[in-house]
Tab-separated table of C-alpha atoms in Angstrom:
chain	number	residue	atom	x	y	z
A	768	MET	CA	86.455	58.220	113.160
A	769	SER	CA	84.490	59.035	110.049
A	770	ASP	CA	83.765	55.884	107.889
A	771	PRO	CA	85.070	56.181	104.324
A	772	THR	CA	82.129	54.038	102.514
A	773	ARG	CA	79.720	56.559	104.031
A	774	PRO	CA	78.379	59.400	101.163
A	775	LEU	CA	78.431	62.362	102.075
A	776	GLY	CA	75.048	63.846	102.568
A	777	PRO	CA	72.522	61.557	103.827
A	778	LYS	CA	72.436	57.633	102.328
A	779	ILE	CA	69.848	57.893	99.828
A	780	ILE	CA	67.971	53.605	99.946
A	781	SER	CA	65.589	52.803	97.052
A	782	VAL	CA	62.732	50.518	98.907
A	783	VAL	CA	62.218	48.220	95.587
A	784	ASN	CA	59.744	45.084	94.543
A	785	GLN	CA	57.824	45.202	91.365
A	786	LYS	CA	54.954	43.099	93.493
A	787	GLY	CA	53.042	44.029	95.141
A	788	GLY	CA	52.404	43.371	98.715
A	789	VAL	CA	55.155	41.689	100.229
A	790	GLY	CA	55.980	44.442	103.207
A	791	LYS	CA	57.800	46.970	100.787
A	792	THR	CA	55.831	50.686	102.330
A	793	THR	CA	55.729	48.217	105.924
A	794	THR	CA	59.711	47.693	105.314
A	795	THR	CA	60.420	51.282	105.045
A	796	ILE	CA	58.361	52.988	107.356
A	797	ASN	CA	58.901	50.587	110.026
A	798	LEU	CA	62.672	50.709	109.818
A	799	ALA	CA	62.623	54.820	108.870
A	800	ALA	CA	61.011	55.021	112.458
A	801	ALA	CA	64.090	51.815	114.305
A	802	LEU	CA	66.672	54.350	113.009
A	803	ALA	CA	65.004	57.193	114.196
A	804	GLU	CA	64.318	56.032	117.511
A	805	ILE	CA	68.277	55.643	117.891
A	806	GLY	CA	68.912	58.650	117.133
A	807	ALA	CA	69.542	59.068	113.315
A	808	ARG	CA	68.025	61.919	111.683
A	809	VAL	CA	65.980	60.204	108.784
A	810	LEU	CA	62.952	61.171	105.067
A	811	VAL	CA	60.805	58.525	103.982
A	812	VAL	CA	60.331	59.723	100.326
A	813	ASP	CA	56.732	58.799	99.218
A	814	LEU	CA	57.056	57.087	95.280
A	815	ASP	CA	53.786	55.341	95.603
A	816	PRO	CA	50.751	56.873	94.405
A	817	GLN	CA	48.438	54.692	97.227
A	818	GLY	CA	50.512	57.304	99.666
A	819	ASN	CA	50.605	54.657	102.546
A	820	ALA	CA	53.586	55.366	103.783
A	821	SER	CA	52.567	58.948	104.389
A	822	THR	CA	48.891	57.023	105.691
A	823	GLY	CA	51.427	54.868	108.042
A	824	LEU	CA	53.222	57.527	109.913
A	825	GLY	CA	49.949	59.707	109.821
A	826	ILE	CA	49.975	62.561	107.400
A	827	ASP	CA	46.466	62.586	106.626
A	828	VAL	CA	45.475	62.971	102.590
A	829	GLU	CA	44.177	66.710	103.062
A	830	ASP	CA	47.641	67.680	105.366
A	831	ARG	CA	49.640	66.615	101.899
A	832	GLU	CA	49.432	70.174	100.283
A	833	PHE	CA	52.767	69.505	98.489
A	834	THR	CA	53.597	65.656	97.282
A	835	THR	CA	56.380	64.542	95.991
A	836	TYR	CA	54.607	65.175	92.080
A	837	GLU	CA	55.216	68.637	92.659
A	838	LEU	CA	58.548	68.460	94.075
A	839	LEU	CA	59.465	66.039	90.697
A	840	LEU	CA	57.743	68.758	88.504
A	841	GLU	CA	60.231	71.194	89.982
A	842	GLU	CA	57.730	72.550	91.251
A	843	ILE	CA	58.509	73.373	94.953
A	844	SER	CA	61.467	72.990	97.430
A	845	LEU	CA	62.441	70.532	99.732
A	846	LYS	CA	61.442	73.162	102.679
A	847	GLU	CA	58.204	73.477	101.585
A	848	VAL	CA	56.555	69.896	101.044
A	849	ILE	CA	58.633	67.780	103.753
A	850	LEU	CA	56.312	67.655	106.605
A	851	ALA	CA	57.412	66.146	110.086
A	852	THR	CA	55.544	62.766	111.994
A	853	ASP	CA	55.002	62.542	115.378
A	854	ILE	CA	58.348	60.227	115.548
A	855	GLU	CA	61.787	62.713	116.462
A	856	GLY	CA	64.005	62.891	113.845
A	857	LEU	CA	61.340	60.971	111.026
A	858	MET	CA	60.327	63.028	108.566
A	859	ILE	CA	58.053	62.729	104.898
A	860	VAL	CA	57.403	63.875	101.262
A	861	PRO	CA	54.517	62.418	101.056
A	862	ALA	CA	52.136	61.766	98.410
A	863	THR	CA	48.834	62.233	97.217
A	864	VAL	CA	47.289	59.711	93.759
A	865	ASP	CA	48.103	62.981	91.754
A	866	LEU	CA	51.472	61.021	91.546
A	867	SER	CA	50.416	57.941	89.028
A	868	SER	CA	49.965	60.714	85.849
A	869	ALA	CA	53.970	61.556	86.835
A	870	ASP	CA	54.839	58.804	84.015
A	871	ILE	CA	53.029	60.659	81.543
A	872	GLU	CA	53.820	64.384	82.589
A	873	LEU	CA	57.380	63.610	82.869
A	874	ILE	CA	58.153	61.890	78.989
A	875	SER	CA	58.739	64.571	77.426
A	876	ASN	CA	60.989	66.149	80.042
A	877	GLU	CA	64.596	65.089	79.023
A	878	LYS	CA	65.900	65.530	82.580
A	879	ARG	CA	62.860	62.776	82.912
A	880	SER	CA	64.610	59.582	84.642
A	881	PHE	CA	67.334	62.392	86.908
A	882	LEU	CA	64.824	65.214	88.883
A	883	LEU	CA	64.199	63.084	91.972
A	884	HIS	CA	68.288	62.961	92.210
A	885	ASP	CA	68.007	67.164	91.055
A	886	ALA	CA	65.542	67.306	93.613
A	887	LEU	CA	66.381	65.384	96.616
A	888	ARG	CA	69.593	67.992	95.765
A	889	GLN	CA	68.381	71.001	96.388
A	890	VAL	CA	70.289	73.202	98.236
A	891	ASP	CA	68.147	73.819	101.501
A	892	MET	CA	69.155	69.792	101.603
A	893	ASP	CA	72.067	70.208	104.284
A	894	GLN	CA	70.149	73.046	106.305
A	895	PHE	CA	67.449	68.803	107.705
A	896	GLY	CA	70.513	67.231	108.881
A	897	PHE	CA	69.304	63.666	107.654
A	898	ASP	CA	70.948	61.100	108.230
A	899	TYR	CA	68.980	58.935	105.946
A	900	ILE	CA	66.338	59.119	103.097
A	901	LEU	CA	64.447	55.906	102.264
A	902	ILE	CA	62.098	56.181	99.218
A	903	ASP	CA	59.468	54.214	99.109
A	904	CYS	CA	58.922	52.587	95.505
A	905	PRO	CA	56.014	52.140	93.780
A	906	PRO	CA	54.945	47.872	93.090
A	907	SER	CA	56.136	48.418	89.141
A	908	LEU	CA	59.838	48.868	87.668
A	909	ASN	CA	58.511	52.155	86.086
A	910	LEU	CA	59.717	55.566	85.577
A	911	LEU	CA	59.107	57.004	89.123
A	912	THR	CA	60.723	53.584	90.060
A	913	VAL	CA	63.520	54.288	87.508
A	914	ASN	CA	63.936	57.827	89.436
A	915	ALA	CA	64.590	56.176	92.111
A	916	MET	CA	67.330	53.915	91.580
A	917	ILE	CA	69.542	57.178	90.345
A	918	ALA	CA	68.749	58.933	93.167
A	919	SER	CA	70.111	55.962	95.538
A	920	HIS	CA	72.842	54.943	96.985
A	921	SER	CA	71.745	51.324	97.676
A	922	VAL	CA	68.734	49.209	96.872
A	923	LEU	CA	67.174	47.433	99.824
A	924	VAL	CA	64.069	44.171	98.425
A	925	PRO	CA	61.686	43.299	100.567
A	926	LEU	CA	61.459	39.383	99.295
A	927	GLN	CA	58.212	37.910	100.949
A	928	SER	CA	58.720	34.290	102.150
A	929	GLU	CA	56.322	32.589	100.180
A	930	PHE	CA	56.009	30.342	96.764
A	931	PHE	CA	57.517	31.940	93.835
A	932	ALA	CA	59.331	34.827	95.396
A	933	LEU	CA	63.020	34.376	93.600
A	934	GLU	CA	60.644	34.668	90.386
A	935	GLY	CA	60.426	38.356	89.963
A	936	LEU	CA	64.064	39.023	91.598
A	937	SER	CA	65.915	38.216	88.290
A	938	GLN	CA	63.664	41.330	86.679
A	939	LEU	CA	64.186	43.563	89.399
A	940	MET	CA	68.367	43.022	89.417
A	941	LEU	CA	68.653	43.095	84.964
A	942	THR	CA	66.786	46.634	85.761
A	943	ILE	CA	69.275	47.380	88.419
A	944	ARG	CA	72.196	46.655	86.093
A	945	GLU	CA	70.422	48.797	83.599
A	946	VAL	CA	70.257	51.418	86.311
A	947	ARG	CA	73.796	51.090	86.743
A	948	GLN	CA	74.593	51.613	83.038
A	949	THR	CA	72.633	54.199	82.069
A	950	GLY	CA	72.078	56.690	84.992
A	951	ASN	CA	74.449	55.236	88.472
A	952	PRO	CA	76.983	53.242	88.174
A	953	SER	CA	77.565	53.420	91.719
A	954	LEU	CA	74.260	51.822	92.994
A	955	ARG	CA	74.980	48.679	94.880
A	956	ILE	CA	72.443	46.075	96.516
A	957	GLU	CA	72.028	47.497	100.136
A	958	GLY	CA	70.425	43.724	100.546
A	959	VAL	CA	67.520	41.381	100.286
A	960	VAL	CA	64.957	41.109	102.779
A	961	LEU	CA	63.004	38.428	103.952
A	962	THR	CA	59.544	39.147	104.953
A	963	MET	CA	56.771	38.075	106.205
A	964	HIS	CA	58.738	35.323	107.617
A	965	ASP	CA	57.423	32.576	109.664
A	966	ALA	CA	59.979	30.069	110.881
A	967	ARG	CA	57.812	27.218	112.299
A	968	ASN	CA	56.687	27.377	108.031
A	969	ASN	CA	58.386	24.778	105.656
A	970	LEU	CA	57.815	27.766	102.878
A	971	SER	CA	59.815	30.127	104.305
A	972	GLN	CA	62.535	27.587	105.602
A	973	GLN	CA	62.835	26.358	102.137
A	974	VAL	CA	62.623	30.128	100.209
A	975	GLU	CA	64.480	31.475	103.208
A	976	GLN	CA	67.610	28.588	102.111
A	977	ASP	CA	67.212	29.553	98.332
A	978	ALA	CA	67.332	33.382	98.682
A	979	ARG	CA	70.864	32.353	101.202
A	980	ASP	CA	71.793	29.999	98.675
A	981	ASN	CA	71.344	32.565	95.181
A	982	LEU	CA	72.117	35.918	97.329
A	983	GLY	CA	74.132	35.249	99.704
A	984	ASP	CA	75.291	37.484	101.869
A	985	LEU	CA	73.171	39.942	99.992
A	986	VAL	CA	70.591	38.652	102.388
A	987	PHE	CA	70.402	40.415	106.099
A	988	LYS	CA	70.326	38.003	109.048
A	989	THR	CA	67.725	40.176	110.495
A	990	ARG	CA	64.081	38.719	109.284
A	991	ILE	CA	60.953	39.891	109.613
A	992	PRO	CA	58.256	37.739	110.881
A	993	ARG	CA	54.686	37.824	110.672
A	994	ASN	CA	52.887	39.120	112.766
A	995	VAL	CA	49.685	40.154	113.383
A	996	ARG	CA	51.113	43.883	115.381
A	997	VAL	CA	52.718	44.626	111.956
A	998	SER	CA	49.952	43.955	109.592
A	999	GLU	CA	47.529	46.557	112.563
A	1000	ALA	CA	49.604	49.870	113.006
A	1001	PRO	CA	48.633	51.219	109.470
A	1002	SER	CA	45.126	50.846	109.836
A	1003	PHE	CA	46.187	53.209	113.469
A	1004	ALA	CA	48.586	55.191	111.453
A	1005	MET	CA	51.920	54.770	113.101
A	1006	PRO	CA	54.367	52.135	112.485
A	1007	VAL	CA	54.215	49.144	114.437
A	1008	LEU	CA	57.175	50.078	116.974
A	1009	THR	CA	55.048	53.146	118.203
A	1010	TYR	CA	52.237	50.842	118.429
A	1011	ASP	CA	53.441	47.305	120.333
A	1012	THR	CA	57.241	48.772	121.375
A	1013	THR	CA	57.559	45.240	122.419
A	1014	SER	CA	55.959	43.214	119.278
A	1015	LYS	CA	57.526	40.919	117.413
A	1016	GLY	CA	57.997	43.006	114.225
A	1017	ALA	CA	59.289	46.177	116.494
A	1018	VAL	CA	62.250	44.492	118.172
A	1019	ALA	CA	62.719	42.480	114.163
A	1020	TYR	CA	62.975	46.168	112.884
A	1021	ARG	CA	65.029	47.328	115.462
A	1022	ALA	CA	67.467	45.163	114.469
A	1023	LEU	CA	66.670	45.631	110.758
A	1024	ALA	CA	67.825	49.199	111.788
A	1025	LYS	CA	71.119	47.787	113.490
A	1026	GLU	CA	72.421	45.352	110.446
A	1027	LEU	CA	71.464	48.200	107.959
A	1028	VAL	CA	73.775	51.058	110.011
A	1029	GLY	CA	76.429	48.378	109.957
A	1030	ASN	CA	75.937	47.347	106.906
A	1031	LYS	CA	79.198	48.261	104.564
A	1032	VAL	CA	76.768	48.524	101.102
A	1033	LYS	CA	77.438	44.911	99.167
A	1034	THR	CA	78.637	44.902	95.616
A	1035	GLY	CA	75.960	42.149	94.363
A	1036	ALA	CA	74.296	41.874	91.459
């Protein structure tokens, strides 16, 4: 029986946090790999000029002939820009440093905030049969991130289990409210996922308690542990699920994928 809460076509989720180093790209590629592992067809859209999601999924820079930059500039079709990865069911729209100039180049375009929304709804999207699209956003609340939010059904927020973790969250929530008012009234919070979590550490425990006290059910039950295998995997251009399939990090991302699949999009913020 079909789920009435599920959007038609792929569910589009932006992975957003304006703070760097919170595990945003790591969460994007490993969650995508975990979803693909349980049979979903997944597209990762690399919207970060650093291109780390592309590298982490094994796409060499020389193979990135067309990227999100050309896609946003409306110069190319999805069919030309989507690349297969080594993981069955997982594809990517890669990025390069060219994307760093997109903010300036798009500012005069009257549709500037809706370019990714329109690109991901091209007619030829249907032929891919994606269940999920995960957008890896840059570590800032710029025009690229706004494009991602307007294109998305929901936002997933990685939250590092460190001091000041909750400080930047209020600004992100304000941005989400603004996007609802100006371009995407149905945007919701998919959830907040605690990353780099050390259950033995008092600070991690305190951050988790503060997050759950303030955000309630918006916080995923699954926590992503601080795990050396998760840190090592990108240097081998693969998700941790491939690099060390039995590691604590791989187990956690599988649990997060299952929780996400069973998630009714939350209405917080």
